[in-house]
CSV table of C-alpha atoms in Angstrom, one decimal:
chain,number,residue,atom,x,y,z
A,1,UNK,CA,-3.1,2.8,10.6
A,2,UNK,CA,-4.5,-0.6,11.3
A,3,UNK,CA,-8.2,-0.9,10.3
A,4,UNK,CA,-10.8,-3.4,11.1
A,5,UNK,CA,-14.6,-3.4,10.5
A,6,UNK,CA,-14.9,-2.6,14.2
A,7,UNK,CA,-12.7,0.5,14.2
A,8,UNK,CA,-13.2,1.9,10.7
A,9,UNK,CA,-15.9,4.4,11.6
A,10,UNK,CA,-13.7,5.7,14.5
A,11,UNK,CA,-10.6,6.0,12.4
A,12,UNK,CA,-12.1,7.2,9.1
A,13,UNK,CA,-11.6,10.8,9.9
A,14,UNK,CA,-7.8,10.3,10.1
A,15,UNK,CA,-7.6,9.1,6.5
A,16,UNK,CA,-6.7,11.5,3.7
A,17,UNK,CA,-7.0,9.0,0.8
A,18,UNK,CA,-8.7,8.9,-2.6
A,19,UNK,CA,-12.3,7.7,-2.7
A,20,UNK,CA,-11.3,4.7,-4.7
A,21,UNK,CA,-8.9,3.6,-2.0
A,22,UNK,CA,-11.5,4.2,0.7
A,23,UNK,CA,-14.0,2.2,-1.3
A,24,UNK,CA,-11.5,-0.7,-1.6
A,25,UNK,CA,-10.8,-0.6,2.1
A,26,UNK,CA,-14.5,-0.7,3.0
A,27,UNK,CA,-15.0,-3.6,0.7
A,28,UNK,CA,-12.1,-5.5,2.3
A,29,UNK,CA,-13.4,-4.8,5.8
A,30,UNK,CA,-16.9,-5.9,4.8
A,31,UNK,CA,-15.3,-9.3,3.9
A,32,UNK,CA,-13.7,-9.5,7.3
A,33,UNK,CA,-10.2,-8.5,6.3
A,34,UNK,CA,-7.9,-6.2,8.2
A,35,UNK,CA,-6.2,-3.3,6.4
A,36,UNK,CA,-2.9,-1.5,7.1
A,37,UNK,CA,-2.7,1.9,5.4
A,38,UNK,CA,-0.9,5.2,5.8
A,39,UNK,CA,-3.1,8.2,6.9
A,40,UNK,CA,-2.4,10.1,3.6
A,41,UNK,CA,-1.4,9.5,0.0
A,42,UNK,CA,2.2,9.5,-1.0
A,43,UNK,CA,3.5,12.0,-3.6
A,44,UNK,CA,6.7,11.1,-5.3
A,45,UNK,CA,7.7,13.1,-8.3
A,46,UNK,CA,4.9,12.7,-10.8
A,47,UNK,CA,3.2,9.8,-8.9
A,48,UNK,CA,0.6,10.1,-6.3
A,49,UNK,CA,-1.1,7.2,-4.6
A,50,UNK,CA,-1.3,4.8,-1.7
A,51,UNK,CA,0.3,1.5,-0.8
A,52,UNK,CA,-1.7,-0.6,1.6
A,53,UNK,CA,-2.0,-4.2,2.8
A,54,UNK,CA,-5.3,-6.1,2.9
A,55,UNK,CA,-4.9,-9.2,5.1
A,56,UNK,CA,-7.3,-12.1,5.9
A,57,UNK,CA,-6.7,-12.7,9.6
A,58,UNK,CA,-8.1,-16.2,9.4
A,59,UNK,CA,-5.9,-17.6,6.6
A,60,UNK,CA,-3.0,-15.2,6.7
A,61,UNK,CA,-3.4,-14.4,3.0
A,62,UNK,CA,-2.6,-10.9,2.1
A,63,UNK,CA,-2.6,-8.5,-0.9
A,64,UNK,CA,-0.1,-5.7,-1.1
A,65,UNK,CA,-1.8,-3.0,-3.2
A,66,UNK,CA,-0.6,0.2,-4.8
A,67,UNK,CA,-3.1,2.8,-6.1
A,68,UNK,CA,-2.4,5.8,-8.2
A,69,UNK,CA,-1.5,4.1,-11.5
A,70,UNK,CA,2.1,3.0,-10.6
A,71,UNK,CA,3.1,0.4,-13.1
A,72,UNK,CA,6.3,-1.6,-13.0
A,73,UNK,CA,8.0,0.9,-10.7
A,74,UNK,CA,7.4,3.9,-13.0
A,75,UNK,CA,4.5,6.3,-13.1
A,76,UNK,CA,3.3,9.1,-15.3
A,77,UNK,CA,5.9,10.3,-17.7
A,78,UNK,CA,8.7,8.2,-16.3
A,79,UNK,CA,10.5,5.9,-18.8
A,80,UNK,CA,12.9,3.0,-18.4
A,81,UNK,CA,15.8,5.5,-18.3
A,82,UNK,CA,14.2,7.7,-15.7
A,83,UNK,CA,13.8,6.5,-12.1
A,84,UNK,CA,11.1,7.8,-9.8
A,85,UNK,CA,13.4,8.8,-7.0
A,86,UNK,CA,15.6,11.1,-9.1
A,87,UNK,CA,18.6,10.0,-7.0
A,88,UNK,CA,18.9,6.2,-6.9
A,89,UNK,CA,19.7,4.0,-9.9
A,90,UNK,CA,17.1,1.6,-11.2
A,91,UNK,CA,19.1,-1.4,-10.1
A,92,UNK,CA,19.0,-0.2,-6.5
A,93,UNK,CA,15.2,0.3,-6.6
A,94,UNK,CA,14.9,-3.3,-7.9
A,95,UNK,CA,16.9,-4.6,-4.9
A,96,UNK,CA,14.9,-2.5,-2.5
A,97,UNK,CA,11.6,-3.8,-3.9
A,98,UNK,CA,12.8,-7.4,-3.6
A,99,UNK,CA,13.9,-6.9,0.0
A,100,UNK,CA,10.6,-5.2,0.9
A,101,UNK,CA,8.6,-8.0,-0.6
A,102,UNK,CA,10.7,-10.7,1.1
A,103,UNK,CA,10.3,-8.9,4.4
A,104,UNK,CA,6.5,-8.7,3.9
A,105,UNK,CA,6.3,-12.5,3.2
A,106,UNK,CA,8.3,-13.2,6.4
A,107,UNK,CA,6.0,-10.9,8.4
A,108,UNK,CA,2.9,-12.6,7.0
A,109,UNK,CA,4.3,-16.1,7.7
A,110,UNK,CA,5.4,-15.2,11.2
A,111,UNK,CA,1.9,-13.8,12.1
C-alpha cells in the first residue's frame, strides 16, 4: 500500500500492523515522506514483522526498514546453522537479499 500524509486517514483501516510500525509510519508521513508497506505483518517460522520503505519524494532518499526484531537474516531461536525458510540454504538467501537490495537501489535511482 502506498501511503502519503494526504491518504493515510483513508487507508489506515486497511493496515493490520503493530502499533510501533504505525507510529513510525505516521512520523515519516509527518515529515513529508511517502511509505510503501504491506497491509499486514509477515509471519515466517518464528519471526513476525513488517518490511516497509520510507521515501523522501523530494530527494529520492529512502530507508528500507524491517520490524519485528529480525537481525542479520535470523530471528528468534534461529542460529547460523538454521535458516529462516526451512528450505533454502543460507547462501541462497544471501544472494536473494543482495539482488533485492540492488533492485531497490535501481528503482530508487530510476524514480
